[in-house]
Coordinates of C-alpha atoms in Angstrom, one line a residue:
M28 CA -3.8 -46.2 11.6
A29 CA -3.9 -43.8 14.9
E30 CA -8.0 -43.3 14.6
E31 CA -8.5 -47.2 15.0
V32 CA -6.4 -46.8 18.1
I33 CA -7.4 -43.7 19.9
L34 CA -11.2 -45.1 19.3
G35 CA -10.3 -48.6 20.5
Y36 CA -8.2 -47.6 23.2
L37 CA -11.6 -45.3 23.9
Q38 CA -14.0 -48.2 24.3
N39 CA -11.6 -49.9 27.5
H40 CA -10.8 -46.8 29.3
D41 CA -12.6 -43.3 30.4
E42 CA -10.0 -41.3 29.1
I43 CA -6.4 -40.5 27.4
S44 CA -5.2 -38.3 29.5
D45 CA -1.9 -37.1 27.7
S46 CA -2.0 -37.1 24.2
G47 CA 1.7 -37.2 23.5
Q48 CA 2.6 -39.7 26.0
F49 CA -0.2 -41.7 24.5
A50 CA 1.6 -41.5 21.2
T51 CA 4.9 -42.4 22.4
D52 CA 3.5 -45.5 24.3
H53 CA 1.9 -47.1 20.9
G54 CA 4.5 -45.9 18.7
L55 CA 2.4 -43.2 17.0
D56 CA 3.6 -39.8 15.6
H57 CA 2.4 -37.2 17.9
S58 CA 1.2 -34.8 14.7
D59 CA -0.8 -37.7 13.2
V60 CA -2.3 -38.0 16.5
V61 CA -3.6 -34.3 17.1
N62 CA -4.8 -34.6 13.1
V63 CA -6.9 -37.4 14.1
I64 CA -8.3 -36.2 17.6
K65 CA -9.1 -32.8 15.9
S66 CA -11.5 -34.9 12.7
L67 CA -12.8 -36.9 15.9
H68 CA -13.5 -34.3 18.0
G69 CA -15.4 -31.8 15.2
F70 CA -17.3 -34.9 14.2
R71 CA -18.5 -35.0 18.0
Y72 CA -16.8 -39.1 18.4
V73 CA -14.8 -37.4 21.2
D74 CA -14.3 -34.4 23.7
A75 CA -11.5 -32.9 23.9
Q76 CA -9.2 -31.0 25.9
D77 CA -6.2 -28.6 25.3
I78 CA -2.6 -29.4 27.0
K79 CA -0.3 -26.8 26.8
R80 CA 3.2 -27.5 28.6
E81 CA 6.3 -25.2 28.6
T82 CA 9.5 -26.0 28.9
D83 CA 13.1 -25.1 28.5
V84 CA 14.8 -25.9 25.1
L85 CA 18.8 -24.8 23.9
T86 CA 18.9 -22.4 21.5
E87 CA 21.2 -23.2 18.2
E88 CA 24.1 -20.9 19.7
G89 CA 23.4 -23.0 23.3
E90 CA 23.7 -26.7 21.8
K91 CA 26.8 -25.3 20.1
Y92 CA 28.4 -24.2 23.3
A93 CA 26.9 -27.0 25.2
E94 CA 29.3 -29.1 23.1
Q95 CA 32.5 -27.0 22.4
G96 CA 31.7 -25.2 26.1
S97 CA 31.4 -21.8 26.5
P98 CA 33.0 -18.3 25.1
E99 CA 34.7 -17.8 28.1
V100 CA 36.2 -21.2 28.9
Q101 CA 37.3 -21.3 25.2
L102 CA 38.9 -18.1 25.3
F103 CA 40.3 -18.7 28.9
L104 CA 41.6 -22.5 27.5
A105 CA 43.2 -20.7 24.4
V106 CA 45.3 -18.1 27.1
P107 CA 48.6 -19.6 27.9
A108 CA 49.3 -21.1 31.3
E109 CA 52.4 -18.7 32.0
G110 CA 53.3 -15.3 30.5
S111 CA 50.4 -13.9 28.3
I112 CA 49.3 -13.3 24.7
L113 CA 49.2 -10.6 22.1
K114 CA 45.0 -9.7 21.7
E115 CA 45.7 -10.3 18.1
E116 CA 47.1 -13.5 18.4
L117 CA 44.6 -14.5 21.0
Q118 CA 42.2 -13.6 18.5
K119 CA 43.3 -15.8 15.7
L120 CA 43.4 -18.9 17.4
V121 CA 39.4 -18.5 18.4
D122 CA 36.4 -18.0 17.0
P123 CA 35.5 -13.8 16.2
A124 CA 32.2 -14.7 18.0
V125 CA 33.9 -16.7 21.2
F126 CA 36.4 -14.4 20.8
K127 CA 33.6 -10.9 21.4
I128 CA 31.6 -13.1 24.1
G129 CA 34.5 -14.8 25.7
C130 CA 36.5 -11.4 26.4
S131 CA 33.4 -10.0 27.8
Q132 CA 32.8 -12.9 30.1
A133 CA 36.4 -14.3 31.3
A134 CA 37.3 -10.7 32.2
K135 CA 33.4 -10.1 34.1
N136 CA 34.2 -13.6 36.2
K137 CA 38.3 -12.6 36.9
W138 CA 39.2 -15.3 35.3
V139 CA 42.2 -13.1 32.5
Q140 CA 44.1 -9.8 32.7
M141 CA 43.0 -8.2 29.4
G142 CA 44.8 -5.3 28.1
N143 CA 47.2 -5.4 24.8
Q144 CA 48.8 -8.1 26.6
I145 CA 46.0 -11.1 28.1
S146 CA 47.1 -13.2 30.5
R147 CA 46.0 -15.8 33.1
K148 CA 44.5 -15.0 36.8
V149 CA 43.8 -17.9 37.7
Q150 CA 44.3 -21.1 36.5
H151 CA 41.2 -23.5 36.7
V152 CA 37.6 -22.8 35.7
E153 CA 34.6 -24.9 35.9
D154 CA 32.7 -24.1 32.6
R155 CA 29.4 -24.0 34.7
I156 CA 27.6 -22.6 31.6
K157 CA 28.0 -26.0 29.6
D158 CA 27.0 -28.0 32.8
L159 CA 23.8 -26.1 32.8
L160 CA 23.0 -26.2 29.5
L161 CA 23.7 -30.2 29.6
Q162 CA 21.4 -30.3 32.1
I163 CA 18.8 -28.6 30.1
R164 CA 18.9 -30.8 27.5
D165 CA 18.6 -33.6 30.1
G166 CA 15.5 -32.5 31.1
Q167 CA 16.6 -31.5 35.0
E168 CA 15.4 -28.3 36.2
I169 CA 18.3 -25.8 36.9
D170 CA 18.2 -22.7 40.0
T171 CA 15.7 -19.5 38.6
G172 CA 18.3 -17.1 38.2
D173 CA 20.9 -19.4 36.1
K174 CA 17.9 -20.2 34.0
K175 CA 16.9 -16.3 33.6
S176 CA 20.9 -15.8 33.1
L177 CA 21.1 -18.2 30.6
K178 CA 17.7 -16.3 28.8
A179 CA 19.7 -13.4 28.9
R180 CA 22.3 -14.9 27.3
K181 CA 20.2 -16.5 24.4
L182 CA 20.8 -20.1 25.2
I183 CA 17.8 -21.2 26.0
A184 CA 14.8 -20.2 24.7
V185 CA 11.3 -21.4 26.1
Q186 CA 9.2 -24.6 23.9
T187 CA 5.6 -24.4 24.0
W188 CA 4.0 -28.3 23.5
K189 CA 0.9 -28.5 23.0
G190 CA -1.1 -31.5 23.3
Y191 CA -4.9 -32.9 24.3
S192 CA -6.6 -35.0 26.7
V193 CA -9.8 -36.8 24.8
R194 CA -13.1 -38.5 26.4
K195 CA -15.7 -40.2 24.8
G196 CA -17.7 -37.8 23.3
P197 CA -21.8 -37.8 22.7
D198 CA -21.2 -39.6 19.1
Y199 CA -18.9 -42.0 20.4
A200 CA -18.8 -45.2 18.1
P201 CA -15.7 -47.8 18.0
I202 CA -15.6 -47.1 14.3
R203 CA -16.5 -44.0 12.3
R204 CA -19.4 -44.6 10.7
R205 CA -19.5 -43.8 7.2
T206 CA -21.5 -39.6 6.3
A207 CA -21.9 -38.6 2.7
T208 CA -22.0 -35.3 2.0
D209 CA -24.8 -35.2 -1.6
L210 CA -27.6 -37.8 -2.0
T211 CA -26.3 -39.2 -5.2
R212 CA -28.5 -41.0 -8.1
E213 CA -26.2 -44.3 -6.9
Y214 CA -27.3 -44.0 -3.1
L215 CA -31.0 -44.1 -4.2
Q216 CA -30.7 -46.3 -7.2
G217 CA -29.1 -49.3 -4.4
G218 CA -31.2 -47.9 -1.4
D219 CA -27.9 -47.2 0.3
W220 CA -29.8 -44.5 1.1
R221 CA -31.0 -45.7 4.2
N222 CA -28.1 -46.9 5.8
I223 CA -26.2 -44.1 5.1
E224 CA -26.3 -41.2 7.7
F225 CA -25.8 -37.9 6.2
K226 CA -23.3 -35.2 7.3
E227 CA -25.5 -31.6 9.0
Y228 CA -25.3 -28.9 7.1
N229 CA -23.6 -25.9 8.2
F230 CA -25.0 -23.0 7.8
S231 CA -22.8 -20.7 9.4
A232 CA -19.6 -21.8 7.6
K233 CA -17.8 -19.2 5.6
G234 CA -17.5 -20.3 1.2
P235 CA -14.2 -19.3 0.1
P236 CA -13.4 -15.6 -0.4
P237 CA -13.5 -15.1 -4.4
E238 CA -10.4 -14.5 -6.0
G239 CA -10.6 -11.4 -8.4
G240 CA -9.5 -7.6 -8.7
H241 CA -9.7 -4.8 -6.7
L242 CA -10.6 -1.2 -7.6
H243 CA -7.9 0.9 -6.2
P244 CA -10.0 4.0 -4.5
L245 CA -8.3 6.7 -7.1
N246 CA -10.3 4.5 -9.8
K247 CA -13.5 4.1 -7.5
V248 CA -13.6 7.6 -7.2
K249 CA -12.7 9.2 -10.5
E250 CA -15.3 6.4 -12.0
R251 CA -18.7 8.3 -9.9
L252 CA -16.7 11.3 -11.0
K253 CA -17.3 10.9 -14.5
D254 CA -20.5 9.7 -13.9
I255 CA -21.4 13.1 -12.5
F256 CA -19.9 14.8 -15.3
R257 CA -22.0 12.7 -17.6
L258 CA -25.3 13.7 -15.8
M259 CA -24.3 17.3 -16.7
N260 CA -23.9 16.3 -19.9
F261 CA -20.3 16.8 -20.5
E262 CA -17.9 15.1 -23.4
E263 CA -15.1 13.6 -21.5
M264 CA -11.6 14.4 -24.1
P265 CA -8.8 11.8 -25.0
T266 CA -6.2 12.1 -22.0
N267 CA -4.1 9.9 -23.9
R268 CA -1.1 12.2 -24.3
Y269 CA 1.4 12.4 -21.1
V270 CA 4.2 13.6 -24.0
E271 CA 3.2 17.4 -25.1
S272 CA 4.7 20.5 -26.4
S273 CA 5.6 22.9 -24.5
F274 CA 3.0 25.4 -27.6
W275 CA -0.4 23.3 -26.5
N276 CA 1.1 23.0 -22.7
F277 CA 2.0 26.9 -22.1
D278 CA 1.9 28.6 -25.3
A279 CA -1.3 28.7 -26.5
L280 CA -2.3 29.3 -23.2
F281 CA -1.0 32.8 -23.3
Q282 CA 1.3 31.1 -20.7
P283 CA 4.9 33.5 -21.1
Q284 CA 7.9 31.3 -21.6
Q285 CA 9.8 33.3 -18.9
H286 CA 6.8 32.0 -16.9
P287 CA 8.8 30.5 -13.4
A288 CA 6.2 27.3 -14.5
R289 CA 8.9 26.7 -17.0
D290 CA 11.3 26.9 -15.7
S291 CA 12.9 22.9 -15.3
H292 CA 13.3 22.6 -11.6
D293 CA 9.5 22.8 -11.7
T294 CA 8.5 20.7 -15.5
F295 CA 10.0 17.4 -16.5
F296 CA 11.6 17.8 -20.0
L297 CA 12.0 15.5 -22.2
K298 CA 15.8 14.4 -23.8
A299 CA 14.8 12.0 -26.6
P300 CA 12.6 13.0 -28.3
E301 CA 13.4 16.7 -27.4
T302 CA 11.1 18.7 -29.6
T303 CA 7.8 18.4 -31.6
K304 CA 7.4 18.8 -35.9
Q305 CA 4.1 19.2 -35.4
L306 CA 2.3 22.1 -35.1
P307 CA -0.3 24.3 -36.9
E308 CA 1.9 26.9 -38.4
D309 CA -1.1 29.8 -39.0
Y310 CA -2.3 29.3 -35.4
V311 CA 2.2 29.6 -34.2
E312 CA 2.5 32.5 -35.6
L313 CA -0.4 34.0 -34.3
V314 CA -0.4 33.3 -30.8
K315 CA 3.6 34.3 -31.3
R316 CA 2.1 37.7 -32.4
V317 CA -0.5 37.8 -29.5
H318 CA 2.5 37.3 -26.4
E319 CA 5.2 39.8 -28.4
S320 CA 2.7 42.5 -29.5
G321 CA -0.9 41.5 -28.3
G322 CA -4.5 41.9 -29.7
Y323 CA -7.8 41.7 -28.8
G324 CA -8.0 44.2 -26.5
S325 CA -4.6 42.8 -24.9
R326 CA -1.0 44.8 -24.9
G327 CA 0.7 41.2 -24.7
Y328 CA 4.0 40.6 -23.0
G329 CA 6.3 42.7 -25.1
Y330 CA 9.3 40.0 -25.5
D331 CA 10.6 38.2 -28.4
W332 CA 9.0 34.9 -28.5
K333 CA 11.2 32.0 -29.3
R334 CA 9.9 29.0 -31.5
E335 CA 12.8 26.7 -30.2
E336 CA 11.2 27.3 -26.8
A337 CA 7.7 26.3 -27.7
N338 CA 8.9 23.3 -29.6
K339 CA 10.3 21.5 -26.7
N340 CA 8.7 18.3 -25.0
L341 CA 7.9 17.9 -21.6
L342 CA 5.4 15.2 -19.3
R343 CA 2.5 17.1 -19.6
T344 CA 2.2 19.7 -15.9
H345 CA -1.7 20.0 -16.3
T346 CA -4.7 18.6 -18.6
T347 CA -5.7 21.9 -19.8
A348 CA -3.3 20.9 -22.5
I349 CA -5.7 18.8 -23.4
S350 CA -8.7 21.4 -23.5
S351 CA -6.3 24.0 -25.2
R352 CA -6.3 21.4 -28.4
M353 CA -9.9 20.2 -28.1
L354 CA -11.2 23.7 -28.0
Y355 CA -8.5 24.6 -31.4
A356 CA -10.2 21.4 -32.8
V357 CA -14.0 22.9 -32.0
A358 CA -12.4 27.1 -33.4
Q359 CA -11.6 25.4 -36.8
Q360 CA -15.3 24.1 -37.2
S361 CA -18.7 26.1 -37.4
F362 CA -19.4 26.5 -33.7
T363 CA -21.5 24.3 -31.9
P364 CA -21.3 24.6 -28.3
K365 CA -19.7 22.1 -25.4
R366 CA -19.5 20.7 -22.6
Y367 CA -15.8 18.9 -21.6
F368 CA -13.8 17.1 -19.1
S369 CA -10.9 15.0 -18.3
I370 CA -9.5 13.5 -15.0
D371 CA -6.2 11.9 -16.0
R372 CA -2.4 11.9 -14.5
V373 CA -0.3 15.4 -14.8
F374 CA 3.8 15.7 -13.2
R375 CA 5.4 18.2 -11.9
N376 CA 8.6 18.4 -10.9
E377 CA 8.3 18.7 -6.8
A378 CA 9.6 17.7 -3.9
V379 CA 7.9 14.4 -3.1
D380 CA 6.2 14.5 0.5
R381 CA 2.7 13.2 2.9
T382 CA 0.8 15.7 0.4
H383 CA 2.8 15.9 -2.9
L384 CA 4.0 13.7 -5.3
A385 CA 5.3 14.4 -8.8
E386 CA 2.6 12.6 -10.3
F387 CA -1.0 13.7 -9.6
H388 CA -4.7 13.4 -11.1
Q389 CA -6.6 16.5 -12.2
I390 CA -9.8 16.7 -12.5
E391 CA -11.1 19.4 -15.6
G392 CA -14.3 20.6 -17.0
L393 CA -14.9 23.6 -19.4
V394 CA -18.2 24.5 -20.9
C395 CA -17.6 26.8 -24.2
D396 CA -21.2 28.7 -25.6
R397 CA -21.9 32.4 -26.7
G398 CA -22.6 34.7 -24.5
L399 CA -21.0 33.4 -20.9
T400 CA -20.7 35.0 -18.1
L401 CA -19.2 34.5 -14.1
G402 CA -22.5 33.6 -13.5
H403 CA -22.7 30.8 -15.5
L404 CA -19.5 30.1 -14.1
I405 CA -20.6 30.4 -10.8
G406 CA -24.3 28.4 -11.0
V407 CA -21.3 25.8 -13.1
L408 CA -19.6 25.6 -10.1
Q409 CA -22.8 25.2 -7.4
D410 CA -23.9 22.7 -9.6
F411 CA -21.6 20.3 -9.8
F412 CA -19.7 20.6 -6.1
S413 CA -23.6 19.8 -4.7
R414 CA -23.5 16.4 -6.1
L415 CA -19.7 15.8 -4.4
G416 CA -22.1 16.6 -1.0
M417 CA -20.4 20.2 -0.8
D418 CA -23.1 22.7 -1.0
K419 CA -21.5 25.6 0.6
L420 CA -19.1 27.4 -1.3
K421 CA -17.4 30.7 -1.6
F422 CA -15.3 31.6 -4.1
K423 CA -12.3 34.5 -3.9
P424 CA -10.4 36.2 -6.2
A425 CA -7.4 34.6 -7.7
Y426 CA -4.8 35.2 -10.6
N427 CA -4.1 32.3 -13.6
P428 CA -1.7 33.2 -16.6
Y429 CA -5.0 31.9 -18.8
T430 CA -8.4 32.8 -17.2
E431 CA -9.8 36.0 -16.5
P432 CA -11.1 36.8 -13.7
S433 CA -9.8 33.8 -11.9
M434 CA -11.2 32.5 -9.1
E435 CA -10.4 30.0 -5.9
I436 CA -13.5 27.7 -5.3
F437 CA -13.4 27.1 -1.2
S438 CA -16.3 24.4 0.4
Y439 CA -16.8 24.5 4.0
H440 CA -14.9 21.4 5.6
K441 CA -17.4 19.7 8.7
G442 CA -15.0 17.6 10.3
L443 CA -12.7 20.0 10.4
G444 CA -14.9 23.0 10.9
K445 CA -13.2 25.4 8.1
W446 CA -13.4 26.8 5.0
V447 CA -10.9 24.2 2.9
E448 CA -9.8 25.5 -0.4
I449 CA -11.0 22.7 -3.4
G450 CA -10.3 23.7 -7.0
N451 CA -9.6 26.4 -9.2
S452 CA -11.6 28.2 -12.0
G453 CA -11.8 31.2 -14.2
M454 CA -12.9 32.1 -17.6
F455 CA -10.7 31.8 -20.6
R456 CA -8.2 35.2 -21.3
P457 CA -9.2 36.5 -25.3
E458 CA -5.5 36.5 -25.7
M459 CA -6.5 32.9 -25.8
L460 CA -9.3 31.8 -27.4
R461 CA -9.2 34.6 -30.5
P462 CA -5.8 33.0 -32.3
M463 CA -8.1 29.7 -32.1
G464 CA -10.5 31.3 -33.9
F465 CA -13.5 31.5 -31.7
S466 CA -15.4 35.1 -32.5
E467 CA -15.6 37.6 -29.4
D468 CA -19.3 36.6 -28.5
V469 CA -17.9 33.0 -27.5
N470 CA -16.5 32.7 -24.2
V471 CA -15.0 29.3 -22.0
I472 CA -15.1 28.7 -18.4
A473 CA -13.4 26.3 -16.6
W474 CA -12.4 24.5 -13.0
G475 CA -10.4 22.2 -12.0
L476 CA -9.0 20.2 -8.7
S477 CA -7.4 17.3 -8.2
L478 CA -8.5 13.6 -7.8
E479 CA -6.3 12.8 -4.9
R480 CA -7.4 15.1 -2.5
P481 CA -11.4 14.5 -2.2
T482 CA -10.3 10.5 -2.5
M483 CA -7.6 11.0 0.9
I484 CA -10.9 13.2 2.4
L485 CA -13.3 10.8 1.8
Y486 CA -11.3 7.5 2.4
G487 CA -9.2 8.7 6.1
I488 CA -6.0 8.8 4.5
D489 CA -3.6 11.6 5.4
N490 CA -0.4 10.9 4.3
I491 CA -0.9 10.4 -0.2
R492 CA 2.0 7.6 -0.5
E493 CA -0.8 5.5 0.7
L494 CA -2.6 6.3 -1.6
F495 CA -0.8 6.3 -4.8
G496 CA 2.7 5.2 -5.6
H497 CA 4.9 1.9 -4.5
K498 CA 3.7 2.3 -0.9
V499 CA 0.3 1.7 -1.5
D500 CA -0.9 -1.2 1.0
L501 CA -2.5 -3.8 -1.2
A502 CA -5.0 -4.7 2.0
L503 CA -6.2 -1.1 1.0
V504 CA -6.8 -1.3 -2.3
K505 CA -8.9 -5.0 -1.2
R506 CA -11.0 -3.9 1.4
N507 CA -11.4 0.1 1.1
P508 CA -15.8 0.7 0.7
L509 CA -17.5 1.8 -2.1
C510 CA -17.7 5.0 -3.1
L511 CA -21.2 6.7 -2.7
I512 CA -20.2 10.5 -3.6
G513 CA -23.2 11.5 -5.7
I514 CA -25.6 9.0 -4.8
Q515 CA -28.0 11.0 -2.4

């Protein structure tokens, strides 16, 4: 309907100067007219120019006051002409919003005497606000100062009207020609293709965005790191054990039971099930002995080791708990050199800030073989980190309960212009390995780092809560680039 009217009108006229007035004159809905104009303009039947007009309209509050009167007048009329009224009594006579605004405006206009008792200062007032609102509703112009005052009180707002002026386009026709998007079998058989106008292809049009899943930046970096470990002939350890016993998480690693890391303010202990019931008893006895009195060249810690502490269940604080299980399993068989790695979640009872969370991901690698030395560890670390694009490394002596010697790993960060700590490393102590059953010539070298830190550096994120947790922006997940770690 609207299309026929527009094309027919332009057949005898040069222009539709105002689509709004045109719609009114022809009894059409303006939104329908606008949609038709957009369609005709797209097919070049018409040329359309935007028209914008700004008009003042009453807000919902303004409409209310145009009908009922301004708050100040409503309040004034509620005050008795003679004498006074208690403030609490007056408040009951008018709407709470009207009372608050009315008191302020009426006092400002010096219409009433405010206090515990409220009385009139004048006997007659004009509701100028209501008059102005009615003028605006009727489409009349008002003074600029009055308009500014009404806007400040949020009684009127600017409404932008959008329409079009329309002229004939280069492909104008009084009736829209039939167009087709595809050459079909029916068109060919019937010969209709000779009389059909085909729609032009738009080779610049973008297709619909593909709907599908998106990998989180942590998963992208994790997969690249897994590829690097596999290229170095490492085997992934099963890490699907978030709940671990204190024995495998601490005791088997030669970490004393009075160590601060085993306090509840650093570790999440479980209430149910509170303790484990499955531990290798022979091995437990050897671990107890080395803690209490030492062995294998060690004096031990010299304290009474308690089984009930070792039995406590917790959320693992590091993936090294998995390493201790895997190494124990290796030691129970005829010796075969092993290279293991793991990348998975660990939990610590830490205060959450921009660089720390109560749960994060740990990357761990270890090599178990005969005759390994600190030189082998440094060589493996240089090979591993060079594949991550970190060629400049240096090492600093450190202390860990279950490695000796131990080293902190630093890499030179070109962007920051300084050395940055990137991980920790060391050789597992004899007090950890010998009770498992390894011979004296077998050593284990290991290192670990967090997954979040390199990911934050790679993707330019300075707050860990924007990377992991409920505050993650889904747009980051959908639009983050490929992870090119290890790709030369």
